[in-house]
XYZ file of C-alpha atoms in Angstrom:
718
model
C 14.224 -27.581 32.690
C 12.312 -24.952 34.359
C 11.419 -26.534 37.342
C 15.028 -27.621 37.334
C 16.115 -23.674 37.617
C 14.049 -23.841 40.630
C 16.353 -25.964 42.650
C 19.396 -25.156 40.728
C 22.117 -24.297 43.301
C 24.063 -21.179 43.249
C 28.019 -21.239 42.789
C 28.333 -20.914 46.662
C 27.131 -24.671 46.608
C 29.545 -26.176 44.321
C 32.155 -26.999 47.107
C 29.413 -29.305 48.323
C 28.488 -31.449 45.361
C 31.760 -32.290 44.683
C 31.414 -35.101 47.284
C 28.353 -36.398 45.830
C 30.080 -36.075 42.428
C 31.700 -39.040 40.901
C 35.351 -38.808 39.577
C 35.154 -39.121 36.087
C 39.015 -39.006 34.987
C 39.899 -38.876 31.752
C 40.705 -42.265 30.619
C 44.692 -41.977 29.285
C 46.434 -44.846 28.981
C 50.221 -43.850 29.105
C 53.042 -46.076 27.800
C 56.539 -45.886 28.863
C 59.001 -46.422 26.114
C 63.095 -46.471 26.377
C 64.047 -43.725 23.908
C 67.327 -42.681 26.340
C 64.280 -40.772 28.312
C 61.392 -41.214 29.688
C 58.171 -40.347 27.467
C 54.385 -40.792 27.266
C 52.298 -41.576 24.737
C 48.449 -40.929 25.240
C 45.734 -42.822 23.732
C 42.387 -41.510 23.942
C 39.371 -43.770 25.108
C 36.757 -45.068 22.972
C 34.380 -42.426 23.765
C 36.629 -39.607 23.276
C 36.924 -41.554 19.664
C 33.240 -40.793 18.827
C 33.227 -37.691 20.017
C 36.085 -36.863 17.498
C 34.223 -38.634 15.130
C 31.045 -36.500 16.117
C 33.037 -33.543 15.503
C 34.463 -34.153 12.052
C 31.135 -35.035 10.366
C 29.451 -31.676 12.657
C 31.944 -29.464 10.679
C 29.827 -29.434 7.807
C 29.749 -25.967 6.138
C 26.247 -25.797 6.370
C 26.126 -26.934 10.049
C 25.376 -24.603 12.659
C 28.286 -23.849 14.904
C 26.189 -23.915 17.648
C 26.217 -27.528 17.826
C 28.584 -28.879 20.560
C 25.981 -30.182 22.843
C 24.505 -32.050 20.287
C 28.162 -33.738 20.072
C 28.164 -33.890 24.159
C 24.359 -35.071 24.570
C 24.939 -38.079 22.279
C 27.574 -39.545 24.115
C 25.393 -38.849 27.411
C 21.567 -38.809 27.495
C 21.627 -36.674 31.134
C 24.117 -34.266 29.872
C 21.886 -31.763 28.331
C 19.598 -31.807 31.330
C 22.531 -31.682 34.039
C 22.830 -29.073 36.091
C 25.723 -26.606 35.640
C 27.305 -26.788 38.714
C 27.543 -30.767 38.458
C 29.385 -29.927 34.939
C 31.996 -27.655 36.100
C 32.758 -30.178 39.190
C 33.311 -33.279 36.497
C 35.579 -30.684 34.673
C 37.444 -29.507 37.626
C 37.935 -33.550 38.723
C 39.247 -33.687 35.420
C 41.954 -31.533 35.531
C 42.573 -32.719 38.634
C 43.142 -36.020 38.120
C 45.965 -35.320 35.949
C 49.074 -34.362 38.001
C 51.244 -33.289 35.522
C 50.945 -29.808 33.387
C 52.300 -31.296 30.293
C 48.848 -33.677 30.984
C 46.774 -31.015 31.591
C 47.855 -29.246 28.370
C 47.061 -31.711 25.921
C 43.534 -32.679 27.430
C 43.237 -28.883 26.848
C 44.169 -29.804 23.428
C 41.987 -32.425 22.995
C 38.906 -30.202 23.957
C 40.647 -27.444 21.163
C 39.490 -30.689 18.513
C 35.540 -31.089 20.304
C 34.569 -27.462 19.355
C 33.147 -27.057 16.127
C 34.152 -24.707 13.333
C 33.293 -21.273 13.410
C 32.220 -19.426 10.738
C 34.463 -16.584 9.296
C 31.371 -14.642 8.885
C 31.316 -14.914 13.074
C 34.797 -13.723 13.286
C 33.881 -10.072 14.120
C 35.049 -7.033 16.000
C 32.196 -7.371 18.162
C 33.141 -10.813 19.079
C 36.543 -10.040 20.231
C 36.894 -11.412 23.560
C 38.805 -8.749 24.993
C 41.866 -9.413 27.493
C 43.305 -12.199 25.991
C 46.594 -12.990 24.870
C 45.421 -14.406 21.390
C 42.464 -13.586 19.753
C 39.636 -15.239 20.657
C 36.077 -14.793 18.997
C 33.092 -15.522 20.775
C 28.945 -15.720 20.101
C 25.988 -16.579 21.411
C 22.157 -17.405 20.859
C 19.284 -17.962 23.073
C 17.513 -20.631 21.605
C 13.446 -20.699 21.424
C 13.736 -23.680 24.362
C 15.156 -20.631 26.227
C 18.784 -22.127 26.200
C 21.791 -20.350 25.644
C 24.026 -21.618 22.853
C 27.637 -20.696 22.457
C 30.394 -20.504 19.740
C 33.778 -19.974 19.686
C 37.946 -19.791 18.277
C 40.994 -18.701 18.769
C 44.272 -18.502 16.917
C 45.463 -20.372 19.627
C 44.689 -23.625 20.357
C 45.468 -23.918 24.178
C 42.688 -20.752 23.972
C 40.568 -22.866 21.820
C 40.486 -25.510 24.288
C 39.823 -23.327 27.468
C 36.296 -22.014 25.233
C 35.577 -25.313 24.690
C 35.923 -26.286 28.251
C 33.102 -23.697 29.030
C 31.017 -24.551 26.358
C 30.897 -28.045 27.735
C 29.833 -26.484 30.898
C 27.450 -23.563 29.754
C 26.165 -24.612 26.199
C 22.288 -25.721 26.619
C 22.422 -23.895 30.058
C 19.834 -21.288 30.989
C 20.389 -17.915 31.168
C 20.103 -17.985 35.229
C 22.575 -20.478 34.675
C 25.353 -18.950 32.755
C 25.049 -15.916 34.553
C 24.909 -17.736 38.116
C 28.343 -18.789 37.412
C 30.939 -16.833 39.051
C 34.529 -16.203 38.154
C 35.973 -17.361 41.171
C 34.197 -20.562 40.160
C 36.592 -21.666 37.608
C 39.608 -21.022 40.132
C 40.005 -24.215 40.294
C 40.969 -25.485 36.879
C 44.470 -23.244 37.164
C 45.757 -25.787 39.384
C 49.155 -26.670 37.631
C 47.750 -25.607 34.197
C 50.647 -25.111 31.995
C 53.127 -23.993 34.598
C 50.950 -21.407 36.072
C 51.225 -18.991 32.947
C 48.705 -16.324 34.541
C 47.852 -14.658 30.751
C 46.090 -18.017 30.433
C 44.235 -18.164 33.545
C 42.544 -14.992 32.654
C 41.348 -16.693 29.220
C 38.820 -19.092 31.583
C 37.730 -15.243 33.059
C 37.409 -13.377 30.070
C 35.396 -15.602 27.576
C 33.508 -16.041 30.671
C 32.396 -12.799 31.363
C 31.362 -11.993 27.612
C 29.117 -15.184 27.980
C 27.509 -13.721 30.047
C 27.727 -10.153 28.536
C 26.255 -11.763 25.501
C 23.541 -13.991 27.520
C 22.229 -10.224 29.290
C 22.304 -8.679 25.680
C 19.827 -11.660 24.510
C 17.683 -12.197 27.336
C 16.722 -8.488 27.147
C 16.310 -8.196 23.575
C 14.027 -11.949 23.707
C 11.891 -10.042 26.767
C 11.717 -6.943 25.181
C 13.229 -4.876 27.916
C 16.737 -3.419 26.410
C 17.783 -0.513 28.678
C 17.873 2.450 26.805
C 21.206 3.017 27.441
C 23.426 4.947 25.445
C 26.930 4.340 24.596
C 29.530 6.398 26.590
C 31.213 8.957 25.133
C 34.955 7.524 23.878
C 38.222 8.745 22.163
C 39.203 6.133 19.386
C 42.521 6.379 18.339
C 44.731 4.164 15.715
C 48.147 4.910 14.294
C 46.318 7.384 11.479
C 44.414 9.583 14.112
C 41.743 9.873 16.717
C 37.937 9.603 16.230
C 35.598 11.389 18.560
C 32.512 9.797 19.529
C 29.380 11.810 21.300
C 29.934 15.531 21.921
C 31.615 15.017 25.382
C 34.792 13.163 23.896
C 34.370 15.780 21.182
C 35.284 18.313 23.680
C 38.041 16.653 25.016
C 39.557 15.836 21.689
C 39.443 19.562 20.234
C 42.097 20.418 22.429
C 44.883 17.425 21.761
C 46.009 19.701 19.052
C 46.474 23.068 20.517
C 47.123 26.242 18.184
C 50.924 26.535 17.623
C 50.847 30.127 18.037
C 49.753 29.515 21.627
C 52.416 27.050 22.395
C 54.616 29.197 20.811
C 53.818 31.594 23.349
C 53.875 29.841 26.159
C 57.205 28.620 25.297
C 58.913 31.723 24.944
C 57.893 33.301 27.945
C 58.863 30.472 30.158
C 62.076 30.364 28.699
C 62.543 33.860 28.846
C 61.647 34.318 32.194
C 63.191 31.088 33.745
C 59.548 29.687 34.995
C 58.751 25.848 36.022
C 55.414 24.713 35.529
C 53.767 21.818 37.664
C 50.170 20.969 36.882
C 48.033 18.083 37.707
C 46.611 15.465 35.589
C 43.191 16.854 36.319
C 43.681 20.195 34.245
C 41.348 21.858 31.679
C 42.047 19.814 28.168
C 42.739 23.197 26.636
C 46.000 23.552 29.113
C 47.000 19.835 29.076
C 47.172 19.975 25.226
C 49.087 23.515 25.323
C 51.694 22.005 28.168
C 51.835 18.404 26.538
C 52.675 20.202 23.131
C 55.025 22.968 25.316
C 56.937 19.914 26.960
C 58.868 19.254 23.500
C 60.418 22.783 23.510
C 61.087 23.675 27.462
C 61.527 20.960 29.789
C 60.620 22.183 33.060
C 56.923 21.309 32.302
C 55.983 18.403 34.773
C 52.122 17.190 34.512
C 52.039 14.337 37.549
C 49.671 13.628 40.140
C 49.862 15.629 43.368
C 52.469 13.632 45.039
C 55.007 14.589 42.411
C 54.577 17.873 42.054
C 56.530 19.046 45.047
C 59.416 16.796 44.020
C 59.372 18.535 40.193
C 59.553 21.678 41.699
C 62.534 21.087 43.593
C 64.512 19.489 40.475
C 62.790 22.759 38.751
C 64.550 24.872 41.150
C 67.696 23.155 41.109
C 68.184 23.694 37.320
C 67.837 27.414 37.683
C 63.827 28.019 37.492
C 63.316 31.799 39.812
C 59.175 31.256 39.344
C 57.298 27.854 39.440
C 53.781 28.100 38.820
C 51.200 25.430 39.857
C 48.462 24.656 38.414
C 46.265 22.734 40.920
C 43.946 23.129 44.253
C 45.463 25.303 46.872
C 46.910 22.823 49.144
C 49.108 21.637 46.216
C 50.374 24.894 45.708
C 50.934 24.916 49.875
C 52.871 22.009 49.548
C 55.284 23.352 46.849
C 55.648 26.269 48.932
C 56.519 24.149 51.885
C 58.640 21.447 50.057
C 60.732 24.218 48.189
C 61.382 26.410 51.572
C 62.360 22.875 53.328
C 65.060 22.448 50.170
C 66.612 25.668 50.717
C 64.767 27.605 47.596
C 62.920 30.117 50.000
C 63.611 32.795 47.192
C 62.207 31.180 44.098
C 58.547 32.260 44.111
C 55.692 29.979 43.943
C 51.977 31.364 42.073
C 48.788 30.165 41.996
C 46.309 30.320 39.471
C 43.734 32.603 40.815
C 43.176 35.480 43.180
C 40.385 33.238 44.652
C 40.153 30.551 46.408
C 40.931 26.775 44.812
C 39.230 24.640 47.492
C 38.652 20.939 47.087
C 35.620 18.946 48.912
C 37.951 16.762 50.425
C 40.186 19.117 51.700
C 37.572 21.233 53.112
C 36.349 18.013 54.885
C 39.454 17.792 56.923
C 38.965 21.450 58.128
C 35.468 20.631 59.454
C 34.702 20.393 63.361
C 33.812 16.483 62.385
C 37.275 15.923 61.605
C 38.412 17.447 64.309
C 36.356 15.637 66.748
C 37.558 12.097 65.065
C 41.092 13.181 65.641
C 40.514 14.075 69.190
C 38.713 10.401 69.450
C 42.394 8.805 68.124
C 44.322 11.050 70.658
C 42.054 9.094 73.924
C 43.065 5.791 72.001
C 46.977 5.539 72.135
C 49.226 4.025 70.419
C 47.350 5.593 67.592
C 49.187 6.498 64.357
C 46.927 9.284 61.976
C 47.286 8.645 57.942
C 46.438 11.177 56.362
C 45.437 11.402 52.644
C 47.844 14.115 50.903
C 45.075 15.945 49.462
C 44.500 18.284 52.275
C 46.040 21.444 53.626
C 48.866 22.143 55.192
C 47.115 23.592 58.187
C 45.271 20.254 58.798
C 48.355 18.250 58.560
C 50.059 20.563 61.214
C 47.196 20.505 63.524
C 46.429 16.820 63.239
C 50.276 16.169 63.817
C 50.214 17.782 67.421
C 46.777 15.532 68.462
C 47.881 12.686 67.273
C 51.396 11.861 65.387
C 50.699 11.964 61.220
C 51.852 10.477 58.209
C 50.744 11.330 54.815
C 49.872 8.938 52.375
C 48.571 8.847 48.344
C 46.168 6.806 47.095
C 49.017 4.905 45.518
C 51.174 3.965 48.682
C 48.447 4.101 51.195
C 48.066 -0.089 51.714
C 51.664 -0.123 51.665
C 51.709 2.284 54.640
C 49.301 1.053 56.650
C 50.377 -2.206 56.441
C 54.246 -1.420 57.258
C 53.064 0.858 60.357
C 50.565 -2.487 61.935
C 54.402 -4.474 60.786
C 56.272 -2.040 62.997
C 53.238 -1.459 65.784
C 51.568 -4.598 65.933
C 49.823 -3.087 68.592
C 48.820 -0.071 66.739
C 45.476 1.748 66.258
C 45.522 3.788 62.379
C 43.423 6.380 61.809
C 42.478 7.245 58.061
C 41.199 10.697 56.950
C 39.651 12.377 55.468
C 38.129 10.037 52.302
C 35.174 7.768 53.092
C 35.431 6.048 49.759
C 38.735 5.352 49.601
C 39.231 4.438 53.575
C 35.873 2.100 52.812
C 37.814 0.547 50.158
C 40.885 0.105 52.042
C 38.797 -1.706 54.540
C 37.053 -3.709 51.684
C 40.775 -4.886 50.380
C 41.844 -5.807 53.728
C 39.085 -8.136 53.914
C 39.605 -9.715 50.864
C 43.274 -10.512 51.903
C 41.620 -12.760 54.584
C 40.562 -15.283 52.105
C 44.199 -15.585 50.797
C 46.824 -17.855 51.601
C 49.789 -16.452 54.061
C 52.266 -16.848 51.020
C 49.656 -14.597 48.723
C 49.647 -12.186 51.285
C 53.565 -12.374 51.828
C 53.864 -11.311 48.175
C 51.398 -7.805 49.155
C 53.663 -7.520 52.453
C 56.747 -9.745 53.240
C 56.234 -9.169 57.208
C 52.302 -9.910 57.117
C 50.087 -12.986 57.354
C 46.706 -14.054 57.629
C 46.587 -13.880 61.532
C 48.101 -10.136 61.402
C 45.501 -9.310 58.809
C 42.924 -10.305 61.168
C 44.146 -8.855 64.144
C 44.210 -4.935 62.328
C 41.585 -5.050 60.663
C 39.288 -4.316 64.292
C 41.724 -1.447 64.888
C 42.001 0.035 60.989
C 39.188 3.476 61.579
C 38.409 5.611 58.545
C 36.587 8.746 58.863
C 33.116 8.628 57.377
C 32.278 12.307 55.933
C 34.472 13.144 53.653
C 34.410 12.526 49.766
C 36.083 13.924 46.722
C 32.921 15.287 44.777
C 34.469 13.867 41.347
C 34.831 10.239 42.350
C 31.716 10.297 43.977
C 29.924 10.856 40.755
C 30.732 7.621 39.637
C 27.581 6.136 41.289
C 24.994 3.676 40.428
C 23.743 4.298 37.618
C 27.573 4.842 35.695
C 28.092 1.720 37.559
C 24.584 -0.179 36.066
C 25.574 1.051 32.607
C 29.310 -0.165 32.675
C 27.953 -3.934 33.608
C 25.794 -4.266 30.540
C 27.573 -2.256 28.180
C 31.414 -2.254 29.096
C 31.576 -5.393 31.508
C 34.440 -7.403 29.104
C 36.382 -4.078 28.975
C 39.668 -2.854 30.664
C 38.356 -1.139 33.889
C 40.452 1.688 35.572
C 39.800 3.422 39.141
C 41.018 5.801 40.816
C 40.655 4.654 44.857
C 38.747 7.210 45.945
C 35.492 5.711 43.772
C 32.059 4.546 45.759
C 31.798 1.259 46.619
C 30.195 -0.407 43.854
C 32.582 1.049 40.937
C 35.474 -0.085 43.220
C 34.220 -3.962 43.731
C 33.423 -3.609 40.052
C 37.177 -2.607 39.259
C 38.604 -5.396 41.564
C 36.898 -8.248 40.472
C 38.315 -6.879 36.864
C 41.725 -6.234 38.715
C 41.470 -9.954 39.301
C 41.659 -11.301 35.502
C 44.289 -8.590 34.924
C 41.418 -6.644 33.284
C 41.127 -3.522 35.502
C 42.957 -1.641 38.291
C 42.827 0.076 41.133
C 44.726 2.947 42.565
C 46.403 6.504 41.695
C 46.340 8.794 38.442
C 49.910 7.536 37.755
C 49.053 3.745 38.610
C 46.021 3.889 36.002
C 48.428 5.995 33.471
C 50.689 2.671 33.909
C 48.167 0.216 33.447
C 46.686 1.527 30.150
C 50.253 2.062 28.545
C 51.290 -1.548 30.004
C 48.269 -3.057 28.111
C 49.050 -0.990 24.852
C 52.233 -1.829 24.596
C 51.375 -5.995 25.017
C 49.258 -5.481 22.327
C 51.715 -3.502 19.900
C 54.285 -5.993 20.944
C 51.684 -8.795 19.523
C 51.391 -7.026 16.246
C 47.527 -8.170 15.481
C 44.611 -6.662 15.330
C 42.977 -6.000 18.294
C 40.782 -3.075 19.669
C 41.437 -2.398 23.447
C 38.831 -0.922 25.663
C 39.695 1.236 28.688
C 37.043 2.518 30.816
C 38.492 5.980 32.601
C 37.141 5.602 36.448
C 38.612 9.164 37.267
C 38.565 12.369 36.571
C 38.207 13.295 32.746
C 41.115 15.483 32.332
C 43.690 12.708 32.717
C 42.898 11.503 28.800
C 45.521 14.397 27.883
C 48.001 12.236 29.307
C 46.521 9.064 28.684
C 46.384 9.710 24.450
C 49.769 11.326 24.592
C 51.153 7.908 25.762
C 49.032 5.968 23.612
C 49.853 7.730 20.104
C 53.526 7.077 21.012
C 53.177 3.462 21.651
C 50.747 3.752 18.238
C 53.370 6.191 16.352
C 56.237 3.693 17.044
C 54.455 0.489 15.812
C 54.001 -1.085 12.517
C 50.829 -2.562 13.395
C 48.215 -0.101 11.938
C 45.249 -2.680 12.813
C 45.552 -1.620 16.237
C 42.615 0.570 18.347
C 42.260 1.885 21.463
C 39.352 3.304 22.811
C 39.151 5.372 26.101
C 35.943 5.579 27.704
C 34.331 8.479 29.732
C 31.707 6.739 31.690
C 29.651 9.987 31.770
C 26.237 10.362 33.409
C 23.305 10.670 30.783
C 22.341 13.723 33.149
C 25.490 15.331 32.609
C 24.942 15.669 28.262
C 24.958 18.996 26.954
C 23.142 19.282 23.436
C 25.538 21.139 21.000
C 24.188 23.752 18.559
C 24.011 22.980 15.076
C 25.470 26.379 14.451
C 28.347 25.666 12.038
C 30.197 28.858 13.758
C 29.681 26.854 16.782
C 32.459 24.687 16.068
C 36.393 24.217 15.834
C 38.547 22.225 13.376
C 40.604 19.076 14.511
C 42.395 18.081 11.383
C 39.769 17.877 8.718
C 37.125 17.427 11.130
C 34.817 20.046 12.326
C 34.007 19.305 16.363
C 30.761 21.273 18.129
C 32.202 23.127 20.627
C 30.128 22.047 24.059
C 28.525 25.068 26.209
C 29.726 24.352 30.037
C 32.953 25.476 32.103
C 36.014 26.576 30.678
C 37.358 23.188 28.679
C 33.915 22.774 26.913
C 32.598 19.853 29.648
C 28.629 19.727 29.583
C 28.452 18.610 33.404
C 25.856 18.298 36.279
C 25.646 17.580 39.977
C 23.782 14.325 38.921
C 26.395 12.454 38.410
C 29.612 11.030 36.271
C 31.015 14.372 34.350
C 33.996 13.636 36.432
C 35.465 17.035 36.067
C 36.535 19.028 38.916
C 35.116 22.211 38.559
C 38.091 23.384 41.211
C 40.806 22.347 39.072
C 39.212 24.135 35.700
C 40.132 27.400 37.815
C 43.461 26.469 36.147
C 42.680 28.585 33.324
C 45.522 28.760 29.896
C 44.836 32.560 30.080
C 45.646 33.028 33.997
C 48.718 30.884 33.144
C 50.094 33.267 30.214
C 48.731 36.513 32.627
C 50.712 35.259 35.061
C 53.906 34.423 33.462
C 54.131 37.466 31.308
C 54.270 39.471 34.092
C 56.678 38.188 36.391
C 58.537 39.092 38.116
C 55.361 41.070 39.422
C 57.283 44.261 41.068
C 53.990 46.258 41.210
C 52.510 43.345 42.997
C 49.344 43.458 40.730
C 48.922 39.425 40.906
C 49.929 39.574 44.547
C 46.761 37.615 45.197
C 48.279 34.621 42.822
C 51.116 34.000 45.465
C 51.225 30.849 47.818
C 52.063 32.394 50.797
C 54.188 30.940 53.255
C 52.105 30.039 56.637
C 53.181 32.343 59.134
C 50.573 31.545 61.512
C 50.856 28.948 64.372
C 49.572 25.414 65.963
C 48.102 25.793 69.429
C 51.768 24.998 70.599
C 53.193 27.869 69.378
C 55.009 26.716 66.119
C 54.850 27.402 62.663
C 52.076 25.885 60.448
C 54.546 25.427 57.792
C 57.053 23.422 60.071
C 54.921 21.016 61.666
C 52.754 20.813 58.579
C 56.057 19.517 56.295
C 56.732 17.165 58.950
C 53.992 14.176 58.295
C 55.211 15.029 54.615
C 58.655 14.215 55.224
C 57.922 10.707 56.880
C 55.979 9.942 53.733
C 59.122 10.819 51.748
C 61.168 8.698 53.985
C 58.789 5.791 54.177
C 59.089 5.659 50.549
C 62.569 6.121 50.106
C 63.174 3.484 53.205
C 60.089 1.331 52.780
C 59.747 1.771 56.263
C 58.706 4.732 59.229
C 60.598 6.716 60.400
C 62.522 5.870 63.540
C 60.989 9.369 64.883
C 57.553 8.811 63.903
C 57.316 5.132 66.005
C 58.951 7.548 68.506
C 56.016 10.074 69.010
C 53.584 7.108 68.346
C 54.828 5.099 71.305
C 55.661 8.096 73.829
C 52.159 9.190 73.254
C 51.377 5.489 74.499
C 53.495 5.463 77.579
C 52.000 9.050 78.640
C 48.523 7.291 79.129
């Protein structure tokens, strides 16, 4: 087999094997009987009868469950040395030869009957395959001959049949062959199966990923090269409580149950002085814990992504709030102030949480000379549209809009914004900025769309096709010198550990993460095990998957890798606890994993005085910035130092002082922009226009006529 390894074709060469592989169509014999309607009776051929005989004899209680290859080899002496690609192509041809979905279903069920019985002792939590609708277990061993052997079981016969199919392909394969098989190679097995039920398709992919994870570990153990990876810190939630694993998770968990006195103090002052609170998801855990608890007693508290913050502030002003406190970075308070003014609430006061600058690395990048040069290049290439990330200052939006017609976007609507712009103006050139990772990921996403069918592309945007996507790619530019310091931390070390330890978990990633993490999450997304998008997209995905598990009402362990700022955990935990609390399923576990770099870990003191009680558990306090994070610049702590400038103590101090007649907290006021643009207009007015263009797009699903006219009029002036 060693010689075969050196010449084994990779997955990319599978299609070339198809023409050389004979068509071993399954030997069904179909008889039509007249019972008022036509029906099929399937008789399995003699060879498959021998499989079933061997199958029944293999179910000896003392027999090894890793025995399906022995069954297969007894029917064909060459099968154990047959290359994996040939086995897979034979399986694909079997399925393709059956034209009716019901035929494929019966063939899958036949494969289920061939699967040796898995010992009950192997049906453990560690052997569960994540992401399958049914419960699926998979175990593996690496034989002394260097070959992989697998056993599996499921409480669904269909899932069991799918496992059997994969085992027929990969049992007695070398570890290299197992690892070379790609999830894309299984796509042809989905053709016409079970009426196109997507969740069933994902069983193929998720079982393969679990096979590869176990193979990787077994080889590392055999060679004595087990990576020195420790598990990432995590929070494990059940209907009965929360378990924090690792000091980082403990630091997050201690604020999930805030002191009632702090909550009461905040609620009382908010009610008394009619104060609304808009906070970003990335707030300090202490602040979020108190705000989440206070929401039950005061409706004018909103924790959201940056897009919703200004909308929430307007809603609060309409409800009678006289002040809005903004917990976020400065561009967020700027946007809140400007949108309130646009809505006619100039008298509503807007307060930040510090008298110092609460910056943002992305906003800073868009204020740099390099970004101005980028925009000037765009202005010289009409018709051009500047799509600017909302995480930028009002001043940047205003100056940009005077150079190049501009529309803001968020991580949740950027793809649709760009596609709609090209649909309305086919000859357009789009200039996206300032987030370089998001720009690269958008381009990669469109490149992947060139591999789709026209129908698949139309499902993403009805006015686009393969030709239009190929046409727009050369005219889509992105700024290459701007990053979010938080999402930049999801680098190589973190990705490698996820691949080794969490490749079968649900992966979530913000659209701002580096390419490696983006690709990992996109691969998971294809099998409905991942999401790439905004903070709200991530929250909605987790909520959906937990709800599905609750509805199944079986014991399960869901694992979510949180590929964004760790402050998201408070909102995530609140959603999960609500779902688990409303469920009778007491066996469900939901684990939220923090992909923290090893260099970000901070050891805690063994001194019992340096701890805090959560229920009956004493949790150590991690030294670090105000929320207990032990972070470093070496990668992966995923905690924004700018966001953490918004402390609970600052919020309480500002609220107690309002109305600030003595101007003690004048430095905390979100000032209006009174400065003017180079064309002599107010920054506040010009900077709001790209935001209003985006709001029009969200409401109407098309770019406003005013923006289209601005773009095309620049072209006519050339």
